[in-house]
mmCIF file of C-alpha atoms in Angstrom:
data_model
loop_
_atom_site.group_PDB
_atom_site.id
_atom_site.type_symbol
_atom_site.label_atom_id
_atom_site.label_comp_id
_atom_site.label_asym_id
_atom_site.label_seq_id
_atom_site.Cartn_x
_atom_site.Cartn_y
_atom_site.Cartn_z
ATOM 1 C CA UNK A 1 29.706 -18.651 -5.153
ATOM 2 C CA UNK A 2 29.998 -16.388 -2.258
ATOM 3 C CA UNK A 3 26.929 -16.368 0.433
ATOM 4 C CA UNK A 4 26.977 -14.399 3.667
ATOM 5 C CA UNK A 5 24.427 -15.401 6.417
ATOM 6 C CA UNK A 6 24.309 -13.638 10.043
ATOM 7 C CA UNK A 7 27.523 -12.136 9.140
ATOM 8 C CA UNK A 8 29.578 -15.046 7.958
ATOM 9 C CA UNK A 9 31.094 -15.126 4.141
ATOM 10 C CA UNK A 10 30.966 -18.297 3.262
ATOM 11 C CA UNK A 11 33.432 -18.860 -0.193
ATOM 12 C CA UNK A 12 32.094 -22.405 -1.853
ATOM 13 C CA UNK A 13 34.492 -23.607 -5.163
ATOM 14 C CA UNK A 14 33.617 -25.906 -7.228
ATOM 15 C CA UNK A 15 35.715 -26.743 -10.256
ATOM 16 C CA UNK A 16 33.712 -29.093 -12.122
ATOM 17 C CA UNK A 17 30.966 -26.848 -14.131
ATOM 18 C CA UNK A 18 29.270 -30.240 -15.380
ATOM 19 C CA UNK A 19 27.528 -30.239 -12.033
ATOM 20 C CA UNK A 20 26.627 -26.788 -12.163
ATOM 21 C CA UNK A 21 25.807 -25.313 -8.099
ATOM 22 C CA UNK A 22 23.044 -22.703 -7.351
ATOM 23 C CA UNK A 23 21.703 -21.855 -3.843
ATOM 24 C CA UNK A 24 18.348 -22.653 -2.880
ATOM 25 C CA UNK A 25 15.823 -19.957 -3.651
ATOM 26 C CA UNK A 26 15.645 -18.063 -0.456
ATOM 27 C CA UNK A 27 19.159 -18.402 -0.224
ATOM 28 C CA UNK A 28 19.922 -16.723 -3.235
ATOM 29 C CA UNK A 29 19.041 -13.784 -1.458
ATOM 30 C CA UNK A 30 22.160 -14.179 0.539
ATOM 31 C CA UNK A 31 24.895 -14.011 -2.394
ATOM 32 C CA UNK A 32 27.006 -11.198 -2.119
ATOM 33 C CA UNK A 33 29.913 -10.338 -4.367
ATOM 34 C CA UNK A 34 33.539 -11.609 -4.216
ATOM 35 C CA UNK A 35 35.117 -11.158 -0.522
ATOM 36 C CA UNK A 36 37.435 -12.634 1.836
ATOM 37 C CA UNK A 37 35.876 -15.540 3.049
ATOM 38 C CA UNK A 38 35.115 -16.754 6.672
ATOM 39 C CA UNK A 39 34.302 -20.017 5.642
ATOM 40 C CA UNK A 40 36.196 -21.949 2.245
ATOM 41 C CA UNK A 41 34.310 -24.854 0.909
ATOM 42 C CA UNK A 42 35.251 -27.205 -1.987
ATOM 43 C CA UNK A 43 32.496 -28.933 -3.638
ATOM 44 C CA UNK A 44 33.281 -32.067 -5.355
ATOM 45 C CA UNK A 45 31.394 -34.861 -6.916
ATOM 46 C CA UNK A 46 31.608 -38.743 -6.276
ATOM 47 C CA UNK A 47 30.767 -41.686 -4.029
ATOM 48 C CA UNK A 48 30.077 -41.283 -0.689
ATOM 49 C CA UNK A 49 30.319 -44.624 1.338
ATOM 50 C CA UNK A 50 29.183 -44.582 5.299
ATOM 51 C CA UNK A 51 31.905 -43.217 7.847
ATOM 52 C CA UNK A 52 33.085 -45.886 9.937
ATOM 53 C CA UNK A 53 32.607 -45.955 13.823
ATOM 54 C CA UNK A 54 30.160 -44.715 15.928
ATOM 55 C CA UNK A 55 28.935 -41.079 15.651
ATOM 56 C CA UNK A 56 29.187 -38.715 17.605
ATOM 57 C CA UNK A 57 25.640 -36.885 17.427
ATOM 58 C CA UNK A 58 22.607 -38.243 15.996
ATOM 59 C CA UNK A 59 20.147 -36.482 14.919
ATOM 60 C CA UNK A 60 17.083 -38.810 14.517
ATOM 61 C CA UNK A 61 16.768 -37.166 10.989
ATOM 62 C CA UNK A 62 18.776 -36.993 7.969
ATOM 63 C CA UNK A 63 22.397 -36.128 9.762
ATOM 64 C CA UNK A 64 24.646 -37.717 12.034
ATOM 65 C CA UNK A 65 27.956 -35.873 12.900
ATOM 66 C CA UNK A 66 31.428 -37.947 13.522
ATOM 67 C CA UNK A 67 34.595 -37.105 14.786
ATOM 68 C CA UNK A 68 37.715 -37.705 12.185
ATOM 69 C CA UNK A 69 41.066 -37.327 12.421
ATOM 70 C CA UNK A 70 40.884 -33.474 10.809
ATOM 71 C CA UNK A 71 37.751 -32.574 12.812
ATOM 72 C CA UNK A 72 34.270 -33.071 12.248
ATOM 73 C CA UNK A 73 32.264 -34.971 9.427
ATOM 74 C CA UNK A 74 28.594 -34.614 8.589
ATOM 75 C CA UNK A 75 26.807 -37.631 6.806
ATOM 76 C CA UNK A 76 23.401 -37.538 4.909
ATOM 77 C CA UNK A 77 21.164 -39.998 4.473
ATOM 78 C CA UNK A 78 17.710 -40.176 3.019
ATOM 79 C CA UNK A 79 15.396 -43.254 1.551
ATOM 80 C CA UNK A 80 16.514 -42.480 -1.562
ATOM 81 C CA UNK A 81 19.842 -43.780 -1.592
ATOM 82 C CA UNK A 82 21.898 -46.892 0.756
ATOM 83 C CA UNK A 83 24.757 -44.944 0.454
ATOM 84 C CA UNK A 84 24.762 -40.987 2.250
ATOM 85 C CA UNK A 85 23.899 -38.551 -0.465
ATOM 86 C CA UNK A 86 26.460 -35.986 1.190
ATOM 87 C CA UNK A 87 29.481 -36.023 3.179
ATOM 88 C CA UNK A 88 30.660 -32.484 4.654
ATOM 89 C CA UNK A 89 34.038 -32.667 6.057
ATOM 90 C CA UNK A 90 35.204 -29.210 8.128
ATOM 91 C CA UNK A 91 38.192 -28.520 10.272
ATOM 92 C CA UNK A 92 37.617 -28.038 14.085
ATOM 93 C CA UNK A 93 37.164 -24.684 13.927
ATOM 94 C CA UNK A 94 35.065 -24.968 10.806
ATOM 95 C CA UNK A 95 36.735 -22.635 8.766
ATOM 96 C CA UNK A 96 37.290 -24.694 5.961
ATOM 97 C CA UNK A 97 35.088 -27.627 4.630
ATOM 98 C CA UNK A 98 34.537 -30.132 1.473
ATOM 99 C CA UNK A 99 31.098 -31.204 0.324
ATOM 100 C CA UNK A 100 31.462 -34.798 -1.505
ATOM 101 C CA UNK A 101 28.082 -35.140 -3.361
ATOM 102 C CA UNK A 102 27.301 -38.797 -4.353
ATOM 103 C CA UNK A 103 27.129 -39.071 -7.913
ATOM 104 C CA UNK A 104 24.418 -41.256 -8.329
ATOM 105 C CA UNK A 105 22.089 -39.293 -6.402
ATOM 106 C CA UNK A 106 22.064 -36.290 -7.730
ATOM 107 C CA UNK A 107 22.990 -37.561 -11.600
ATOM 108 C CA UNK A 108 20.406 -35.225 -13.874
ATOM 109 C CA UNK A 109 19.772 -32.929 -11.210
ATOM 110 C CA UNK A 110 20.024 -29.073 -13.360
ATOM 111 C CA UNK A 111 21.916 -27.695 -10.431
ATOM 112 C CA UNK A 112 23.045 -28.753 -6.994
ATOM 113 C CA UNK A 113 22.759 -26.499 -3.616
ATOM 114 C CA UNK A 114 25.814 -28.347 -1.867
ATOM 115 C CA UNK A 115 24.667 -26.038 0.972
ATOM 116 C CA UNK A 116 21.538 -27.875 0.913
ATOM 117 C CA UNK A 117 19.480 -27.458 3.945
ATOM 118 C CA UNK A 118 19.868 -28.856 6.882
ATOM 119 C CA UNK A 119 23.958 -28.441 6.260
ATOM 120 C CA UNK A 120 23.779 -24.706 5.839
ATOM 121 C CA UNK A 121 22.128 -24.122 9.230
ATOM 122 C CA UNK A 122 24.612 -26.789 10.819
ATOM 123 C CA UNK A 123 27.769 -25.242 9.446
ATOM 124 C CA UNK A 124 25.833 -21.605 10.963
ATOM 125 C CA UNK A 125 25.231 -22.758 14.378
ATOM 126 C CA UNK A 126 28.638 -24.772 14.901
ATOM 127 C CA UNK A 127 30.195 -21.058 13.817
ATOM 128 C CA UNK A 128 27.868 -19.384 15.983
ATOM 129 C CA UNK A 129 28.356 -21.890 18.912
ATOM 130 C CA UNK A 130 32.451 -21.413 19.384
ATOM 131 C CA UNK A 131 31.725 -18.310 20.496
ATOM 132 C CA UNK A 132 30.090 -16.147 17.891
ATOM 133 C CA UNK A 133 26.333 -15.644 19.092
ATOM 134 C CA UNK A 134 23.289 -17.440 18.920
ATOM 135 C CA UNK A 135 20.666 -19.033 16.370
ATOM 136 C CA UNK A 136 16.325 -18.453 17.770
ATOM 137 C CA UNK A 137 13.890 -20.011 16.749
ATOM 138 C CA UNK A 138 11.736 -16.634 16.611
ATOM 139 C CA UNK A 139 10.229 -13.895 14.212
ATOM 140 C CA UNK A 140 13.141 -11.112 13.732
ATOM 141 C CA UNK A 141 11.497 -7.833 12.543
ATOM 142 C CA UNK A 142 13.364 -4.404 11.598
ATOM 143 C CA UNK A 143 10.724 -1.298 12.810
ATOM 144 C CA UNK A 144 12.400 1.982 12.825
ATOM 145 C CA UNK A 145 16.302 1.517 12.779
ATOM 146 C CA UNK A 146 16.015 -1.456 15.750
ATOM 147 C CA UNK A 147 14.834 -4.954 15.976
ATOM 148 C CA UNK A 148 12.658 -6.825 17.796
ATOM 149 C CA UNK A 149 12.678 -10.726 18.165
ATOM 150 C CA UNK A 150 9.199 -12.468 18.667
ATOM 151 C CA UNK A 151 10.878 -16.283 20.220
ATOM 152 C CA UNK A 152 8.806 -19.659 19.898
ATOM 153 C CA UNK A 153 8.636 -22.889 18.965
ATOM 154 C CA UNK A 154 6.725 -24.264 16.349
ATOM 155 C CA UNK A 155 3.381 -23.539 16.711
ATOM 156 C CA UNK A 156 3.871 -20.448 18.620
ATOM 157 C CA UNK A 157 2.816 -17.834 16.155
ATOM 158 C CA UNK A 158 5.941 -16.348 14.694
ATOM 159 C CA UNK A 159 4.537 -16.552 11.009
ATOM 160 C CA UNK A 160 1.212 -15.129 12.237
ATOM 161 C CA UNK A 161 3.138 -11.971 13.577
ATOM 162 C CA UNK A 162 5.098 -11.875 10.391
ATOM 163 C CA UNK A 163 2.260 -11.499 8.625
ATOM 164 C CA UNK A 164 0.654 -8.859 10.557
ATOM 165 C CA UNK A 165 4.544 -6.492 10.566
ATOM 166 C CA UNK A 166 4.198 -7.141 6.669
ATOM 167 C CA UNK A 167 1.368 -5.324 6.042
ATOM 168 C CA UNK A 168 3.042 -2.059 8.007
ATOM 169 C CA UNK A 169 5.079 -0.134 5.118
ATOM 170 C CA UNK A 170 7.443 1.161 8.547
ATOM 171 C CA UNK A 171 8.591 -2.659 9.100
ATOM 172 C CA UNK A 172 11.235 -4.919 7.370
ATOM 173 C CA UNK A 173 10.628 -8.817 8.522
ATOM 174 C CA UNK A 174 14.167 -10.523 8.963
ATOM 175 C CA UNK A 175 12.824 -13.772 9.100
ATOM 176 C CA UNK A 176 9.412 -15.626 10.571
ATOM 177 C CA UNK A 177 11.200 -18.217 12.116
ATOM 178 C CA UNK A 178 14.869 -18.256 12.643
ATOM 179 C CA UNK A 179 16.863 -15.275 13.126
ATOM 180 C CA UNK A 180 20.634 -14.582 14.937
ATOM 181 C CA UNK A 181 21.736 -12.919 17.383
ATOM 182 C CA UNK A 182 25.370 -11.609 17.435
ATOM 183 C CA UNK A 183 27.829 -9.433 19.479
ATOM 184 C CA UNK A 184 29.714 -6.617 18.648
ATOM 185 C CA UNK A 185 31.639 -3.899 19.828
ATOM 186 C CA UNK A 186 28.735 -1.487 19.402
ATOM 187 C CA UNK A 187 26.059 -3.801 20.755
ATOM 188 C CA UNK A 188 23.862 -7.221 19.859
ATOM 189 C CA UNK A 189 22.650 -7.734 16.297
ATOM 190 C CA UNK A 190 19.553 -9.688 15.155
ATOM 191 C CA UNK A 191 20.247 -11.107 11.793
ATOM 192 C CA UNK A 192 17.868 -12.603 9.199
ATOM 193 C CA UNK A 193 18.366 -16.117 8.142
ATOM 194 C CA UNK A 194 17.600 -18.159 4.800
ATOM 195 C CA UNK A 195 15.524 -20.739 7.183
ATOM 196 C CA UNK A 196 12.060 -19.542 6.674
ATOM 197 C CA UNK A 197 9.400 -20.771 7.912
ATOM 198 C CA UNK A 198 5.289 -20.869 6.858
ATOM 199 C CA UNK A 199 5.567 -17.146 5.092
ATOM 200 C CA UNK A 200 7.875 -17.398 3.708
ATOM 201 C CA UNK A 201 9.652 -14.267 4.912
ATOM 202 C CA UNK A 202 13.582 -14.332 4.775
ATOM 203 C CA UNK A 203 16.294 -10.915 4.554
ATOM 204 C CA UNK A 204 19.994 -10.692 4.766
ATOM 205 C CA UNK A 205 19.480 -7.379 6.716
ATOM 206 C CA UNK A 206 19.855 -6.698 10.167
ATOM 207 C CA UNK A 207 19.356 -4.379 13.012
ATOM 208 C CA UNK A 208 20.140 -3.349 16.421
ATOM 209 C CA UNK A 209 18.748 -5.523 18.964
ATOM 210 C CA UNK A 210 16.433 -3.924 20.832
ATOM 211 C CA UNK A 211 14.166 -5.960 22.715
ATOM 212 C CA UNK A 212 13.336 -9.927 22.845
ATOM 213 C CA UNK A 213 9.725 -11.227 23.204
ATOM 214 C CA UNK A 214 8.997 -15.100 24.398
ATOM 215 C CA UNK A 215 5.608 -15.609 23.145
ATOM 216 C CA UNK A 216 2.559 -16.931 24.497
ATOM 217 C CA UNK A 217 -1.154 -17.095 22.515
ATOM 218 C CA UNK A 218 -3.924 -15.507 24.711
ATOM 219 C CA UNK A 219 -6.906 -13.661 23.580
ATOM 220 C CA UNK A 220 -5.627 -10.271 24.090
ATOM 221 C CA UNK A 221 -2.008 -8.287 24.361
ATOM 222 C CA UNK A 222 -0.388 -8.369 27.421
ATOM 223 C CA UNK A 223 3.318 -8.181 28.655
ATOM 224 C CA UNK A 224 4.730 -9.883 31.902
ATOM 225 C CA UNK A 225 8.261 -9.431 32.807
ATOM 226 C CA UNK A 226 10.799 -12.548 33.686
ATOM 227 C CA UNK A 227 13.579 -13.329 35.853
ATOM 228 C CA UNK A 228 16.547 -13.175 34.062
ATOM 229 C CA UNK A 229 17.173 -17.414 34.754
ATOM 230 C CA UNK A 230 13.436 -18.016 33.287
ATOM 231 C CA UNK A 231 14.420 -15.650 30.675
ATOM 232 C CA UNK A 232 17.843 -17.449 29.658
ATOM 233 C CA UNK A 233 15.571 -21.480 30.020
ATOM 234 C CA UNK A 234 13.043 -20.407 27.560
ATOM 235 C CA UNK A 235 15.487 -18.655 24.800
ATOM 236 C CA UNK A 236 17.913 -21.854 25.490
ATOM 237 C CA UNK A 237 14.576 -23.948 24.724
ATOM 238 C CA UNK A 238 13.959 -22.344 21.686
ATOM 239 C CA UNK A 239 17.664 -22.243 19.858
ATOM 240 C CA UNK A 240 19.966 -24.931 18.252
ATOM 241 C CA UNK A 241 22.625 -25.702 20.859
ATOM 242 C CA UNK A 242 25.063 -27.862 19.844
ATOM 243 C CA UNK A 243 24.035 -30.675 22.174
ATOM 244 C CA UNK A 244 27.050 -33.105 21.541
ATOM 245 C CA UNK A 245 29.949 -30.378 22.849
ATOM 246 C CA UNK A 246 29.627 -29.252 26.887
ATOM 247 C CA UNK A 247 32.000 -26.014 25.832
ATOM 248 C CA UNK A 248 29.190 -24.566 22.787
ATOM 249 C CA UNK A 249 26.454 -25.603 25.904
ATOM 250 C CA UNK A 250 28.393 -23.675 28.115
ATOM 251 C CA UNK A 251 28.974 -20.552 25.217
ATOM 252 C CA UNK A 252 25.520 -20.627 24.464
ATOM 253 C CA UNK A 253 23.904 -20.604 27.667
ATOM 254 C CA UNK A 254 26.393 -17.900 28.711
ATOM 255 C CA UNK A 255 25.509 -15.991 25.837
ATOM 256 C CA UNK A 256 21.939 -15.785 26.404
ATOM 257 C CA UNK A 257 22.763 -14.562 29.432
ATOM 258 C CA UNK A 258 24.751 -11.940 28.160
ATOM 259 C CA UNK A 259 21.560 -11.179 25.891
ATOM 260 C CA UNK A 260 19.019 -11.091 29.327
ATOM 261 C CA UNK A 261 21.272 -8.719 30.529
ATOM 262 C CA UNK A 262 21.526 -6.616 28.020
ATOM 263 C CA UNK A 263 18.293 -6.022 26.502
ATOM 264 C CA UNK A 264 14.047 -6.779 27.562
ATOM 265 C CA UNK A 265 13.053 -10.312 27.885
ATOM 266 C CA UNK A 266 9.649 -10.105 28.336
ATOM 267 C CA UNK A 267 6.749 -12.661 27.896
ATOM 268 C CA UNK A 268 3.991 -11.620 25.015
ATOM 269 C CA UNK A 269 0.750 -12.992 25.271
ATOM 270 C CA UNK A 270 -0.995 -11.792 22.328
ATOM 271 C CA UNK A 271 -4.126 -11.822 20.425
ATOM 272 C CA UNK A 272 -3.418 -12.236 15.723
ATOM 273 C CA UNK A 273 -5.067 -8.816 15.711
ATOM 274 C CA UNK A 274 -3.239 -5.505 13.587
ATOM 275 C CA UNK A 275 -3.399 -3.784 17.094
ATOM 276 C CA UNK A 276 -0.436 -5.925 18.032
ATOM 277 C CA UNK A 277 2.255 -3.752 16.297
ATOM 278 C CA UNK A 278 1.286 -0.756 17.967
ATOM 279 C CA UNK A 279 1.091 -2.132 21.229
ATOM 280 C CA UNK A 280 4.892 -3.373 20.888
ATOM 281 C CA UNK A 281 5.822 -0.311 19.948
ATOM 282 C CA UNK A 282 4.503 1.332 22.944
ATOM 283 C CA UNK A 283 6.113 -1.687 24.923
ATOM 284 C CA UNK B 1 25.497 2.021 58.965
ATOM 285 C CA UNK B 2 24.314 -1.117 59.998
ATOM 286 C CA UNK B 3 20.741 0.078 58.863
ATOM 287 C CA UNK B 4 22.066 1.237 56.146
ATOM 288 C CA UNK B 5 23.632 -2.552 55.013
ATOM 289 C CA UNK B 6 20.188 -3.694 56.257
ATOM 290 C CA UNK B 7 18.509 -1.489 53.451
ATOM 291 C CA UNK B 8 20.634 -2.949 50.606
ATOM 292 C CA UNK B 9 19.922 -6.639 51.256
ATOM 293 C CA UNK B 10 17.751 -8.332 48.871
ATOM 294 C CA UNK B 11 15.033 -10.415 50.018
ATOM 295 C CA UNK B 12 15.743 -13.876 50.033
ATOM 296 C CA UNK B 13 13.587 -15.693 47.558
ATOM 297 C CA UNK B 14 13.686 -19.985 47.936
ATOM 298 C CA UNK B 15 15.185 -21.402 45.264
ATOM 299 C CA UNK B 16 12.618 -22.589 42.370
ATOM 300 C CA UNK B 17 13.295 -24.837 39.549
ATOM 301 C CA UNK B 18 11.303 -24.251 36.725
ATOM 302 C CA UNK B 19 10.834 -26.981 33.553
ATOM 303 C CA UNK B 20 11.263 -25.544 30.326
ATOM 304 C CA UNK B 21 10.005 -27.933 27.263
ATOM 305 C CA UNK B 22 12.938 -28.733 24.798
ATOM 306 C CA UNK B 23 11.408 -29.897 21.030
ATOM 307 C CA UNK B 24 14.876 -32.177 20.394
ATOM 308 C CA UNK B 25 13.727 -32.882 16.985
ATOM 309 C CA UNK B 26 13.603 -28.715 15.934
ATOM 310 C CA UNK B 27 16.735 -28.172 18.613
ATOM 311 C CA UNK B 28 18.881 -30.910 16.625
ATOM 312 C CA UNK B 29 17.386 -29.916 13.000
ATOM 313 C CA UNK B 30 16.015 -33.284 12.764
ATOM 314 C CA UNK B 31 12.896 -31.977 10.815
ATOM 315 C CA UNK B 32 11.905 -30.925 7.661
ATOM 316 C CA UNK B 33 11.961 -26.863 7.027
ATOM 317 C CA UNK B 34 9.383 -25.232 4.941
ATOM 318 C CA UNK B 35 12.840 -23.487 3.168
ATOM 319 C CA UNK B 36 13.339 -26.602 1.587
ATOM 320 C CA UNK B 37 13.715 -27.153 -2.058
ATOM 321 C CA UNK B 38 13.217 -24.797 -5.098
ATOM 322 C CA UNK B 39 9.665 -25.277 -5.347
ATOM 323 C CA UNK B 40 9.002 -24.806 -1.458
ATOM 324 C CA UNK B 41 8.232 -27.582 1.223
ATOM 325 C CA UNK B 42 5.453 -28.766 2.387
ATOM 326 C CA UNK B 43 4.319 -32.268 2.672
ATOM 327 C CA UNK B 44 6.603 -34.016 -0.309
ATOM 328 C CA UNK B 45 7.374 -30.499 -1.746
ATOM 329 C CA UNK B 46 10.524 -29.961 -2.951
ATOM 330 C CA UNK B 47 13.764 -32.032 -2.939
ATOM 331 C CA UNK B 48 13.519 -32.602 0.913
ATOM 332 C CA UNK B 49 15.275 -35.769 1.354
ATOM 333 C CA UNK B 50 15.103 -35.999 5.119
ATOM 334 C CA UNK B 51 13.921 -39.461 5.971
ATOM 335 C CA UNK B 52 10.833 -37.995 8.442
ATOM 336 C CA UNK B 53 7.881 -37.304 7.014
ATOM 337 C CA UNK B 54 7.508 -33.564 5.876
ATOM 338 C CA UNK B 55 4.627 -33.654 7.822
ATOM 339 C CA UNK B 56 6.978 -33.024 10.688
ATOM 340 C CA UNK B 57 7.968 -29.049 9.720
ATOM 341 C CA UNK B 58 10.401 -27.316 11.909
ATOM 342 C CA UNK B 59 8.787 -24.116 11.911
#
């Protein structure tokens, strides 16, 4: 199974076909055909038992992340099960993983994503945070060969302005709540993600970065510029920094500079009304 | 020239600091996502096995 998200080829191989693997459905999406991978992944079944020692992040959820001797480990847990339900081993520079599913748990499931959320997005932004671009928490829409990012955090309105593009036959939505945001030599990309959010709206396409919107909910359209630090705080606020490693902080907020510099970061106040497309257009 | 340097200066603006709120439990992917499962998220939707209540959406 080959998947490519924000640019990234992921290869997962599994050998055992009694444990047969699909994607999730919005991920499905993001298969692609046979390709040189940026990412190889085994998938195997068995028992998972707790890594020893302290971690090294946790997450308050269902992951915690230790250090091993070969890099990084990612353990699962949910009330299901005493023991994690997934382990996701990766080297340092995750470009190669395994996924150990615990048998028990998923025993007469019909098929397994071993990508299952929130490990895809984790393997995404640890590739994106050693120096590869940025994950938002925002509302990535394609309008006339460019893109436009609408950032927030939950609550915000992204899905409400996904919505409202949808309806224009002009518009592509990349995603209505997380999209990336990559360099390369011929400029920033905004990416759509599998991650979607109330819409649910979710593309593999992409499109030249064009301008960056930090929304705010008002009762009527207005834009107000932003120095380029309050700029950088909010988009920082509303991505997935890898908290637990000073050098991603220190890519990441870097980057987003990089981003303030390069494009519009502008604050949106904005009314859920159909005039809203045209006025960003004219922004 | 020395009006001319004058010209160029910015005008000094005291240092502000400004508080941004971080959500650690969407920044860390502590949450549930609506993506979730085949049959879509949602309050016990789906194969969501995060511990937290679904209630608690990331998006």
């Amino acid at each position: 199974m080959h998947l490519r998200v924000a640019g990234f080829t992921i290869h997962i191989a599994h050998a055992d076909r009694s444990w047969p693997i699909a994607p999730a459905a919005a991920a499905s999406a993001f298969l692609v055909d046979p390709a040189p991978a940026d990412v190889e992944i085994t998938v195997q079944v068995g028992r998972c038992e707790a890594p020893a020692g302290a971690p090294v992040f946790e997450s308050g959820g269902s992951w915690r992340l230790f250090r091993t001797a070969d890099g990084y480990r990612f353990s699962f847990v949910s009330p299901r099960s005493s023991a994690p339900y997934k382990i996701a081993d990766f080297t340092p520079d995750f470009s190669s993983g395994r996924i150990t599913l615990h048998e028990p748990f998923f025993a007469g499931m019909p098929a397994i994503d071993p990508l299952e959320y929130p490990l895809d997005e984790l393997l995404i932004i640890s590739l994106l945070a050693r120096g590869h671009g940025v994950e938002l928490h925002g509302c990535g829409i394609l309008d006339d060969q460019s893109g436009c990012v609408f950032v927030g955090q939950s609550g915000a309105g992204k899905s409400t302005i996904a919505r409202l593009w949808l309806e224009d036959e002009r518009a592509v939505v990349l995603s209505d709540d997380r999209i990336v945001v990559r360099a390369h030599a011929d400029g920033l990309w905004v990416y759509g993600t599998p991650w979607h959010g109330e819409a649910p709206l979710a593309s593999p396409r992409r499109a030249v970065l064009k301008q960056i919107f930090l929304l705010r909910q008002l009762d009527r359209h207005a834009l107000s510029a932003l120095s380029r630090t309050d700029a950088v705080a909010r988009m920082f606020a509303a991505s997935f920094p890898i908290l637990h490693d000073a050098a991603a902080v220190e890519f990441t907020l870097g980057f987003l500079d990089r981003v303030a510099a390069t494009v519009p970061v502008r604050e949106l106040g904005f009314a859920p009304t159909r005039s809203l497309i045209e006025f960003v257009r004219s922004a | 020239m020395e009006d001319q340097d004058n010209t160029r200066k910015r005008r000094y603006e005291k240092p502000e600091i400004t508080q941004v709120d971080l959500r650690p439990e969407e920044a860390v992917l502590a949450a549930c996502k609506a993506s979730t499962g085949q049959g879509g998220g949602g309050p016990g939707g789906g194969n969501c096995r995060a511990p937290v209540p679904c209630s608690s959406l990331g998006s």
